[in-house]
mmCIF file of C-alpha atoms and ligand atoms in Angstrom:
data_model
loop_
_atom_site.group_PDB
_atom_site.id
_atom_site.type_symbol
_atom_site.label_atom_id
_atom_site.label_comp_id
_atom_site.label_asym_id
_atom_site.label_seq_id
_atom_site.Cartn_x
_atom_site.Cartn_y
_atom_site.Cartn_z
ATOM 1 C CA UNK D 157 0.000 0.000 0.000
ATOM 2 C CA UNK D 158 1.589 3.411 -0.910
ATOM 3 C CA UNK D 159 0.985 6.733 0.800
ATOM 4 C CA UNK D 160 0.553 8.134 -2.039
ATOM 5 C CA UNK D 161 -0.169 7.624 -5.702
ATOM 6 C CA UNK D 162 0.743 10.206 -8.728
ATOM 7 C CA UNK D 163 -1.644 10.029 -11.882
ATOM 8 C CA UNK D 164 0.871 11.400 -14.978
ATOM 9 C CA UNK D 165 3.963 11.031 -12.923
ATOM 10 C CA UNK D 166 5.638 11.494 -16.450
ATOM 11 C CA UNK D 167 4.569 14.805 -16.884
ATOM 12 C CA UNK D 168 5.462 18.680 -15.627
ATOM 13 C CA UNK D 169 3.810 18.316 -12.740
ATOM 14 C CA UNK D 170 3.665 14.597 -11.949
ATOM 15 C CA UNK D 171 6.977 14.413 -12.060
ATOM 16 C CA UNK D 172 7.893 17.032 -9.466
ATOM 17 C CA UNK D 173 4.916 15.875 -7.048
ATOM 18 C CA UNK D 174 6.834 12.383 -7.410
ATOM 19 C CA UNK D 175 9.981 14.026 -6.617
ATOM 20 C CA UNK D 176 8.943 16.389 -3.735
ATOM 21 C CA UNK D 177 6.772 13.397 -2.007
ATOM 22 C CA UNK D 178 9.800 11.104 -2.217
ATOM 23 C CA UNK D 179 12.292 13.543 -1.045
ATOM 24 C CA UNK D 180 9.995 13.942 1.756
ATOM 25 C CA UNK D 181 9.606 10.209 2.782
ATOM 26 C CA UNK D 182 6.786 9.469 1.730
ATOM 27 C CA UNK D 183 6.224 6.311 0.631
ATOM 28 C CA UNK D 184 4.861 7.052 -3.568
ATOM 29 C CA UNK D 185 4.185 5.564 -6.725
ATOM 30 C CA UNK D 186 4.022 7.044 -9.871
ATOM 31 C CA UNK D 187 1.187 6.102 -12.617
ATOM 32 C CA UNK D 188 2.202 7.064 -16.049
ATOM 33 C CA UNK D 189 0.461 6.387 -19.187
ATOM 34 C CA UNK D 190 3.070 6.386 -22.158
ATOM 35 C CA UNK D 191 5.440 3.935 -22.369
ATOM 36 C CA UNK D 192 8.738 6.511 -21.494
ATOM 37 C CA UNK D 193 8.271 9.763 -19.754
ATOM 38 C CA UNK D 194 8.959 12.360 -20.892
ATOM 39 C CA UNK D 195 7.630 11.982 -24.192
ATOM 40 C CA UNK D 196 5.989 14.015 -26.892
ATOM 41 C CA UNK D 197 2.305 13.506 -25.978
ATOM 42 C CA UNK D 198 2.408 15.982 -23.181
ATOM 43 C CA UNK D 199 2.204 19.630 -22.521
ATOM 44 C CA UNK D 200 6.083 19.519 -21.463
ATOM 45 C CA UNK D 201 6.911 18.447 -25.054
ATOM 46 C CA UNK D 202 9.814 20.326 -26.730
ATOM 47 C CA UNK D 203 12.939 22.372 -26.039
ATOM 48 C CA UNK D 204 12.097 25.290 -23.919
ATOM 49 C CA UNK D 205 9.090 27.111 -21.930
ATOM 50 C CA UNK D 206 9.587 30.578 -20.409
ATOM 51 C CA UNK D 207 9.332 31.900 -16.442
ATOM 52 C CA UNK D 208 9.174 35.522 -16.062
ATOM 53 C CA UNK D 209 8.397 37.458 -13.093
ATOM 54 C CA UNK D 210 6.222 40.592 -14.268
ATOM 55 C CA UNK D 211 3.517 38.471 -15.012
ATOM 56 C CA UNK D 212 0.497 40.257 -16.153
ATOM 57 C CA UNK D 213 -1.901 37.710 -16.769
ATOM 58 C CA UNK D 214 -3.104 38.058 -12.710
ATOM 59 C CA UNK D 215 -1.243 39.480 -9.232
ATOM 60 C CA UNK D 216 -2.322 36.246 -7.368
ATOM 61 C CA UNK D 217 0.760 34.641 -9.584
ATOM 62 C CA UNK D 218 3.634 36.575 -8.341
ATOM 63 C CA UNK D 219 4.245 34.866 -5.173
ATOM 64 C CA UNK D 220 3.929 31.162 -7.085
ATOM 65 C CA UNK D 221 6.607 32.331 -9.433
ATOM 66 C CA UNK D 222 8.836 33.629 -6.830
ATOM 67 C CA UNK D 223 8.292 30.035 -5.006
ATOM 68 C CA UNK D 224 8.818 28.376 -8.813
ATOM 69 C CA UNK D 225 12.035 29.873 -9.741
ATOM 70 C CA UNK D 226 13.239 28.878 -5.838
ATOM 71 C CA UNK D 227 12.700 25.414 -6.924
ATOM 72 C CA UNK D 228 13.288 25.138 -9.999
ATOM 73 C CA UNK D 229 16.809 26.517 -9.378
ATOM 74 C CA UNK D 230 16.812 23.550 -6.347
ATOM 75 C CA UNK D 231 15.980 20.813 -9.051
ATOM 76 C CA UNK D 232 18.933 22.199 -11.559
ATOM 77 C CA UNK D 233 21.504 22.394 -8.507
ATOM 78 C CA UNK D 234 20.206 18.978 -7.185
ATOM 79 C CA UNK D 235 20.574 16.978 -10.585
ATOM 80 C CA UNK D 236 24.006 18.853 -11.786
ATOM 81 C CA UNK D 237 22.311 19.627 -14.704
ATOM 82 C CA UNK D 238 21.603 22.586 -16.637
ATOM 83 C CA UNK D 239 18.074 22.909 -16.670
ATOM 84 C CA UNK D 240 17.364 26.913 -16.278
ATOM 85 C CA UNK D 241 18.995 29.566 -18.123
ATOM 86 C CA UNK D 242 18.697 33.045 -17.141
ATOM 87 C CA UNK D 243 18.026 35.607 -19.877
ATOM 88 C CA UNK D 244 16.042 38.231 -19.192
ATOM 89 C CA UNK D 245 12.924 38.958 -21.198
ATOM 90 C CA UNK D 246 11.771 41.784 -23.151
ATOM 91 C CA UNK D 247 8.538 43.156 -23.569
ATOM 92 C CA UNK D 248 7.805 45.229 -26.322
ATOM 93 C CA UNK D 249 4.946 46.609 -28.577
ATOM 94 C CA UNK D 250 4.380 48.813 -31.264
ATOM 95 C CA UNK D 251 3.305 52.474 -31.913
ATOM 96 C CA UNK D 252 1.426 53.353 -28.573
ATOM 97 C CA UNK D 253 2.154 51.512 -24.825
ATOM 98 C CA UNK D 254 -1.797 51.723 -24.259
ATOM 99 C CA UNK D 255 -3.702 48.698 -23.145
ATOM 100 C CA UNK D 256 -0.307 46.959 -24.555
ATOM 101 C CA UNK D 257 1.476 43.923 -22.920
ATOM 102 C CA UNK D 258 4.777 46.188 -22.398
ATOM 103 C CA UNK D 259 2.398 48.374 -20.507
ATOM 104 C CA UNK D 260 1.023 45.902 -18.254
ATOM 105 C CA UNK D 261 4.137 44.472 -17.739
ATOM 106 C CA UNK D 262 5.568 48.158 -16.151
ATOM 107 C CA UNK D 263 2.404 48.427 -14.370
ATOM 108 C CA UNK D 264 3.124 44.874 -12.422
ATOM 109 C CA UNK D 265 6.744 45.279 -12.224
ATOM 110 C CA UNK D 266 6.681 49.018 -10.512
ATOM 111 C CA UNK D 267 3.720 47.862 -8.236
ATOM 112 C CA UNK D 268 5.443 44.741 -6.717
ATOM 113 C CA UNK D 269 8.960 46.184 -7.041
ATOM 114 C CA UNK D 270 10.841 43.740 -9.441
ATOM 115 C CA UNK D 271 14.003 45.042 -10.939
ATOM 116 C CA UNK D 272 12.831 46.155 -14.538
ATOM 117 C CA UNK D 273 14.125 48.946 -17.076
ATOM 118 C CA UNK D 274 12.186 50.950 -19.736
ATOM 119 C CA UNK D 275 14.300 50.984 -22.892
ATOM 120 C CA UNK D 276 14.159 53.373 -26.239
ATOM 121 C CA UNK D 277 14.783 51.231 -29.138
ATOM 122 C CA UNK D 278 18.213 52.751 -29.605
ATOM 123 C CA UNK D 279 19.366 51.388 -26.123
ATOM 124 C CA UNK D 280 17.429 48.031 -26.566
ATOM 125 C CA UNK D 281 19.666 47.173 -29.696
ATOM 126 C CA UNK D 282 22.812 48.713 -27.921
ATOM 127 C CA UNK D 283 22.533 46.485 -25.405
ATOM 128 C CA UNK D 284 20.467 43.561 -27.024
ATOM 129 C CA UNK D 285 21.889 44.167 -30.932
ATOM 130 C CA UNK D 286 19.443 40.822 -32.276
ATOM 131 C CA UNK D 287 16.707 44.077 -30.997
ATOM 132 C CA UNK D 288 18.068 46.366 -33.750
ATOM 133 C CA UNK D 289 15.430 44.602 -36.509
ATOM 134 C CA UNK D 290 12.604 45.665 -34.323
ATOM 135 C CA UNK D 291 10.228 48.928 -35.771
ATOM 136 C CA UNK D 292 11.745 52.008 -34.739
ATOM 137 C CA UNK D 293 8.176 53.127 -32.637
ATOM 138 C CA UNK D 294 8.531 49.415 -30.398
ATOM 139 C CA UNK D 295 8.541 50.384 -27.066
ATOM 140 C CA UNK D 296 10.876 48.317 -24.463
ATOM 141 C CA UNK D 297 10.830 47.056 -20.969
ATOM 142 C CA UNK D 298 13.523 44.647 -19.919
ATOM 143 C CA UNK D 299 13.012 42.198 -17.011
ATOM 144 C CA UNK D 300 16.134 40.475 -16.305
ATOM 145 C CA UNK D 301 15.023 37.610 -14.050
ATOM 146 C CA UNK D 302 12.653 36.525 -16.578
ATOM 147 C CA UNK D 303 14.655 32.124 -17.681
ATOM 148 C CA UNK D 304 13.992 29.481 -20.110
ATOM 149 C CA UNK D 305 13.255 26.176 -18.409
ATOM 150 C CA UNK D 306 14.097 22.896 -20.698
ATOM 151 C CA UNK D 307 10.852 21.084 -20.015
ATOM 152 C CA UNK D 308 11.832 17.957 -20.613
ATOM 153 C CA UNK D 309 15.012 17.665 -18.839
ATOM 154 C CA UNK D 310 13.269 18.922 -15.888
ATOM 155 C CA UNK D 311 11.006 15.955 -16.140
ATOM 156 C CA UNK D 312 13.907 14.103 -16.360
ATOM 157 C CA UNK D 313 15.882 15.400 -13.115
ATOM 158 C CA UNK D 314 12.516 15.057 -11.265
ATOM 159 C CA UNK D 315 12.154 11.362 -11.870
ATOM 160 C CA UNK D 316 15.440 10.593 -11.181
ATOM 161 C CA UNK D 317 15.605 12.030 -8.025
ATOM 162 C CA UNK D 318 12.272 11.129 -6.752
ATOM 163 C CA UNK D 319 13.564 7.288 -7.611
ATOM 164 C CA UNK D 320 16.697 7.731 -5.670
ATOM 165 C CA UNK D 321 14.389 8.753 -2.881
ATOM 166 C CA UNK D 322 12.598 5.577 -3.030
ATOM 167 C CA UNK D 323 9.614 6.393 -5.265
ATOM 168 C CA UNK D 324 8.359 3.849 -7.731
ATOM 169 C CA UNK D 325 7.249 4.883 -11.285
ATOM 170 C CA UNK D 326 5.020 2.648 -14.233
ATOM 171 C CA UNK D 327 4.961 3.888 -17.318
ATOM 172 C CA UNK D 328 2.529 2.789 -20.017
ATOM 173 C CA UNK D 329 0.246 2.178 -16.808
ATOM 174 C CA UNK D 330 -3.094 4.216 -18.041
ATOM 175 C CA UNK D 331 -5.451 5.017 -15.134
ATOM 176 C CA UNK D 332 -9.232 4.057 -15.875
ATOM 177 C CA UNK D 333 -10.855 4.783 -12.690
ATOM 178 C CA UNK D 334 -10.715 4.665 -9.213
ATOM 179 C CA UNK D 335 -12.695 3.347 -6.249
ATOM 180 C CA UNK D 336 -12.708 4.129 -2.597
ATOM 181 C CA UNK D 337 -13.403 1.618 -0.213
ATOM 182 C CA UNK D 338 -14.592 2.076 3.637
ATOM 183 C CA UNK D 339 -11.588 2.160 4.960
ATOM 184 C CA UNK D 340 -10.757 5.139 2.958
ATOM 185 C CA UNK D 341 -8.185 3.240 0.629
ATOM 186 C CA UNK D 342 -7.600 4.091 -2.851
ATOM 187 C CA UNK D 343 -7.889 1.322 -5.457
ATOM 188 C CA UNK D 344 -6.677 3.127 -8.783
ATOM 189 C CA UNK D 345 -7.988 0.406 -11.768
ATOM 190 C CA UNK D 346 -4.982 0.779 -14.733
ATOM 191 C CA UNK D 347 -4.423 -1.149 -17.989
ATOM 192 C CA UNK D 348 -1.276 -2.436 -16.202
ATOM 193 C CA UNK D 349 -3.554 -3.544 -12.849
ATOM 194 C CA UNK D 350 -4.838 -2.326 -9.939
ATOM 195 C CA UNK D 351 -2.691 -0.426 -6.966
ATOM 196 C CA UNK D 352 -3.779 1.103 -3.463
ATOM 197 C CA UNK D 353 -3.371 3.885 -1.979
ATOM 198 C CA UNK D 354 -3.930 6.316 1.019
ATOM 199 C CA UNK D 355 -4.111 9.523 -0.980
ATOM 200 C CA UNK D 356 -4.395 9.728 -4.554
ATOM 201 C CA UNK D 357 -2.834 13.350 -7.100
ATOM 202 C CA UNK D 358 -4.272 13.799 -10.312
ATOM 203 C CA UNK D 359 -2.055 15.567 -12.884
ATOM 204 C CA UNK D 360 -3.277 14.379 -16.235
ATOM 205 C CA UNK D 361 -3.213 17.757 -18.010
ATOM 206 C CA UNK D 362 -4.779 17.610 -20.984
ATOM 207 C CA UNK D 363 -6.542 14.623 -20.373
ATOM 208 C CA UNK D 364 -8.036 15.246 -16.947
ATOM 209 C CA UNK D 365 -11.532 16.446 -18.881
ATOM 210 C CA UNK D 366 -11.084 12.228 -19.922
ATOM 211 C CA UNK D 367 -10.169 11.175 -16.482
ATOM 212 C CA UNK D 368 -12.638 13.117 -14.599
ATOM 213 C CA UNK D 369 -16.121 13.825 -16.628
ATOM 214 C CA UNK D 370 -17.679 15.984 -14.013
ATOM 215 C CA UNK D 371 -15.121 18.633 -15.181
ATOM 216 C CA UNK D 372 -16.045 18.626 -18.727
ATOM 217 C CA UNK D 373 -18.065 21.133 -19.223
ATOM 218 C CA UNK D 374 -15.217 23.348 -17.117
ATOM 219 C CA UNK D 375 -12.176 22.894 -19.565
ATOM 220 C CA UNK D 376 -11.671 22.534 -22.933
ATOM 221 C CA UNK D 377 -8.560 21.591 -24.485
ATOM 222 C CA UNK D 378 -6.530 23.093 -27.108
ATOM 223 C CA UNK D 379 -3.729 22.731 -29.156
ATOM 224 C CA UNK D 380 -0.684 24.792 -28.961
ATOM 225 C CA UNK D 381 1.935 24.667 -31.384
ATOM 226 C CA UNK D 382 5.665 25.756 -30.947
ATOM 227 C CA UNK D 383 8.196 25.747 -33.319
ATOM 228 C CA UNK D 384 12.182 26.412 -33.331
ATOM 229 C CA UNK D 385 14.421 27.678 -36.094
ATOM 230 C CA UNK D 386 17.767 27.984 -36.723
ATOM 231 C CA UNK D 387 19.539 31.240 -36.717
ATOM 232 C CA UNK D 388 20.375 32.045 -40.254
ATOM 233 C CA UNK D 389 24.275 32.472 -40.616
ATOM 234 C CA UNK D 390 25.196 31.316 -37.015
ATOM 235 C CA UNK D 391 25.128 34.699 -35.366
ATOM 236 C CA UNK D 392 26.037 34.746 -31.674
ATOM 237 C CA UNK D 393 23.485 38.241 -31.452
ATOM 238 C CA UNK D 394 20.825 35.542 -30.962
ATOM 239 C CA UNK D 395 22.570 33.080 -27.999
ATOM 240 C CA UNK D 396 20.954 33.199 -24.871
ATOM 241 C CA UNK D 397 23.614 35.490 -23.236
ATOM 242 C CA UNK D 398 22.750 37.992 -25.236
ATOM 243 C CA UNK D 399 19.267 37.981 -26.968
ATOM 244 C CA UNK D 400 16.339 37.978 -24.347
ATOM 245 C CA UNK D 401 13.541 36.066 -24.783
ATOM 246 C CA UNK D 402 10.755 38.390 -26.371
ATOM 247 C CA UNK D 403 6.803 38.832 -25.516
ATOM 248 C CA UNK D 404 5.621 40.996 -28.281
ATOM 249 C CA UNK D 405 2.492 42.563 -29.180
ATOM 250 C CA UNK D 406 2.236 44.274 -32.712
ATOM 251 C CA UNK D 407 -0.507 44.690 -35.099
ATOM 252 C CA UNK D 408 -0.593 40.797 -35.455
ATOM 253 C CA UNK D 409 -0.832 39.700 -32.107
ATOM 254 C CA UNK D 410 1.045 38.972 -29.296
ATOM 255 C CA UNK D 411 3.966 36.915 -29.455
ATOM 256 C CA UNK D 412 6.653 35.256 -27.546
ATOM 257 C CA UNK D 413 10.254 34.538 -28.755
ATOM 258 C CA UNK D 414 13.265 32.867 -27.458
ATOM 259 C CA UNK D 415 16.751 32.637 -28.053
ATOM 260 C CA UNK D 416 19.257 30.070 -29.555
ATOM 261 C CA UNK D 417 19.883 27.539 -27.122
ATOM 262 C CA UNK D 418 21.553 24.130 -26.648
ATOM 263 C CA UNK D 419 19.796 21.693 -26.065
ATOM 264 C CA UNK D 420 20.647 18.411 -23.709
HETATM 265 C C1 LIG H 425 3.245 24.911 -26.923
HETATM 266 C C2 LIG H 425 3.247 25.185 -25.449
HETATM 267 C C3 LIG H 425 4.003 26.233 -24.952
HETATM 268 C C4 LIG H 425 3.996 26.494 -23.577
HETATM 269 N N1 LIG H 425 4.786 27.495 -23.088
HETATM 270 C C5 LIG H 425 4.862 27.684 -21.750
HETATM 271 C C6 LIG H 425 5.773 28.623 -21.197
HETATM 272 O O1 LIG H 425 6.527 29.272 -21.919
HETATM 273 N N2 LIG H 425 5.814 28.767 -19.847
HETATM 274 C C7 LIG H 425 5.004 28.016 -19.016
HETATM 275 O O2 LIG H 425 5.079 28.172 -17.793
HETATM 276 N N3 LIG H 425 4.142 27.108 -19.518
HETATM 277 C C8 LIG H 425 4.065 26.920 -20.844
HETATM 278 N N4 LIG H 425 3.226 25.967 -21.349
HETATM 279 C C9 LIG H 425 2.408 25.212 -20.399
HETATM 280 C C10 LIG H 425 3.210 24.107 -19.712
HETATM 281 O O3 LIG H 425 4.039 23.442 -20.644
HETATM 282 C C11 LIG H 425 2.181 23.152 -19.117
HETATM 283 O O4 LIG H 425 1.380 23.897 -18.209
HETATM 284 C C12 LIG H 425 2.796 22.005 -18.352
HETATM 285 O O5 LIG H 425 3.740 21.293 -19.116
HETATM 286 C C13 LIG H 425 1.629 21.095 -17.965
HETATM 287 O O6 LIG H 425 2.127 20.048 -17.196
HETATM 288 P P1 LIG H 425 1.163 18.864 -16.801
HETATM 289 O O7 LIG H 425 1.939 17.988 -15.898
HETATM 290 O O8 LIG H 425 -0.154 19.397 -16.348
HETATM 291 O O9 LIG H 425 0.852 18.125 -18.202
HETATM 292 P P2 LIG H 425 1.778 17.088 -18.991
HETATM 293 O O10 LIG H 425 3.206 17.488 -18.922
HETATM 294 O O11 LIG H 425 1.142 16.902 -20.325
HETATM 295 O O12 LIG H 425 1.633 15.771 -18.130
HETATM 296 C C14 LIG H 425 0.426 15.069 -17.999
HETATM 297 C C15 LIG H 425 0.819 13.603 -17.928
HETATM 298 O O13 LIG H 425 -0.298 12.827 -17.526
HETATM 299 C C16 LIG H 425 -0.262 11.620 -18.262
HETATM 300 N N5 LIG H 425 -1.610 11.044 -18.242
HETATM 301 C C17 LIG H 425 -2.728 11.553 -18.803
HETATM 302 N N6 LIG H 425 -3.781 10.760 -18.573
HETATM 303 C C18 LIG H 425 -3.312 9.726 -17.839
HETATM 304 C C19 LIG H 425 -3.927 8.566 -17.305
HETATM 305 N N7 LIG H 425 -5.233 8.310 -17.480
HETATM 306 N N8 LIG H 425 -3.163 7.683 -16.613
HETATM 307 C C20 LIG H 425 -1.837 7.924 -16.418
HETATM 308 N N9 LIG H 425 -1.205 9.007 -16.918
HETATM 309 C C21 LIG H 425 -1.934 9.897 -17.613
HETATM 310 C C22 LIG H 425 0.183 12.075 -19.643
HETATM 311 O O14 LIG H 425 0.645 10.998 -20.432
HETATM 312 C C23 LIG H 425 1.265 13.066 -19.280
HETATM 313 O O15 LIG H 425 2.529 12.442 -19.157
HETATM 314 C C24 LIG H 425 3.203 25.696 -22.709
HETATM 315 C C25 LIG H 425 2.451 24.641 -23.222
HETATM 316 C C26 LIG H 425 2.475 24.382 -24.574
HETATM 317 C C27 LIG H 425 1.668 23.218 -25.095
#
């Protein structure tokens, strides 16, 4: 009987409950179900996902980020690994700052004190020079703080870890259903068999609509597409030491960018 038992223990958030449970004593298994984790099914799929700290979306976020970067910084110095790079992010937007995402982003910054600058396009591409092909009217503000995670290698380091704590992990072990009995035990019904538990975590992402119908009619899942290019003629203004990731609105849209990185 575990303590605990992790639904999508191969994924973003499965992972680190797996690892943080483990490194805590607790006596856990992790359900996953694709045959490897990670793998590219999942909403960690690919080579990067940003963390930035003047995040405008809501306020009730700032403290979770602050608590975030804390451990994600933990997981990279625990594993050895690079897993977080620092590299600032700029926030820019055409023509005028109003009702813009640059905007916001100074609003949130200068209310909850995070280091941030306000930069004329002149200085942006002085300091930044892969900036120097934005319009001359973009508006700047720089947020150094702001990293790019590598999703998948933070899956990685999670599982690792939470196994040399002592967790166990099945993978290609897809949860059906659950009952629980009177004595308040967990019996989680997979397509590998059946386990018990005290407590059961459900982090299915995208598929918890699947997993739990009541929530239906709450969430509806999208598709998200990402794509990375190669930097035409190998210049070193786009490396990650010196190209900030970008979150851009113009005419089109808003928009995020990153910068060249290696990938492990
Ligand atoms: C294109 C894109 C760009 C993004 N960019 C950013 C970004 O820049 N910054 C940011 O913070 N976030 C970003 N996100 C969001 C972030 O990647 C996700 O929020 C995060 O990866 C979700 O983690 P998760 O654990 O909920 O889901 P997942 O990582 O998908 O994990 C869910 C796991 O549950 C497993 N599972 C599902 N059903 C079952 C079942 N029945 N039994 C057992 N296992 C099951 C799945 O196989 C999977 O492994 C982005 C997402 C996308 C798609």
């Amino acid at each position: 009987m575990f303590d605990v038992i992790v639904v999508g223990a191969g994924g973003t958030m499965g992972s680190s409950a797996l690892h943080h449970l483990a490194k805590s004593g607790v006596k856990v298994l992790g359900l996953e179900a694709q045959a490897e984790a990670p793998h590219s099914n999942g909403s960690h799929h690919g080579h990067t996902r940003v963390i930035r700290t003047a995040y405008v979306e809501h306020p009730s976020y700032l403290p979770l980020l602050g608590r975030a970067h804390q451990l994600w910084q933990e997981l990279q110095q625990a594993s050895g690994q690079v897993l977080l790079e620092t590299t600032g992010c700029i926030y820019s937007s055409e023509g005028t700052l109003e009702n813009s995402c640059t905007q916001h982003a100074i609003h949130v910054a200068g209310e909850h004190a995070l280091e941030h600058r306000i930069l004329a396009k002149a200085e942006a591409a002085k300091l930044f020079p892969g900036y120097r092909a934005f319009p001359e009217d973009a508006k700047f503000m720089y947020e150094p703080a702001a990293a790019v995670l590598q999703p998948e290698g933070c899956i990685r380091a999670s599982l690792t870890l939470a196994l040399s704590a002592g967790a166990e992990l099945v993978c290609g072990a897809a949860v059906t259903g659950w009952r629980v009995d009177d004595q308040g035990t967990v019996h989680v019904h997979t397509s590998k068999g059946e386990y018990e538990g005290r407590k059961l975590i459900l982090a299915p992402g995208a598929w918890l609509p699947k997993l739990v119908p009541e929530l239906q009619s709450l969430l509806s899942v999208e598709r998200q597409v990402v794509g990375w290019f190669e930097v035409l003629n190998g210049s070193a203004d786009f490396d990650a030491d010196r190209f900030p990731m970008f979150v851009m609105d113009d005419r089109d849209g808003v928009s995020q960018r990153r910068p060249r990185f290696q990938v492990w």
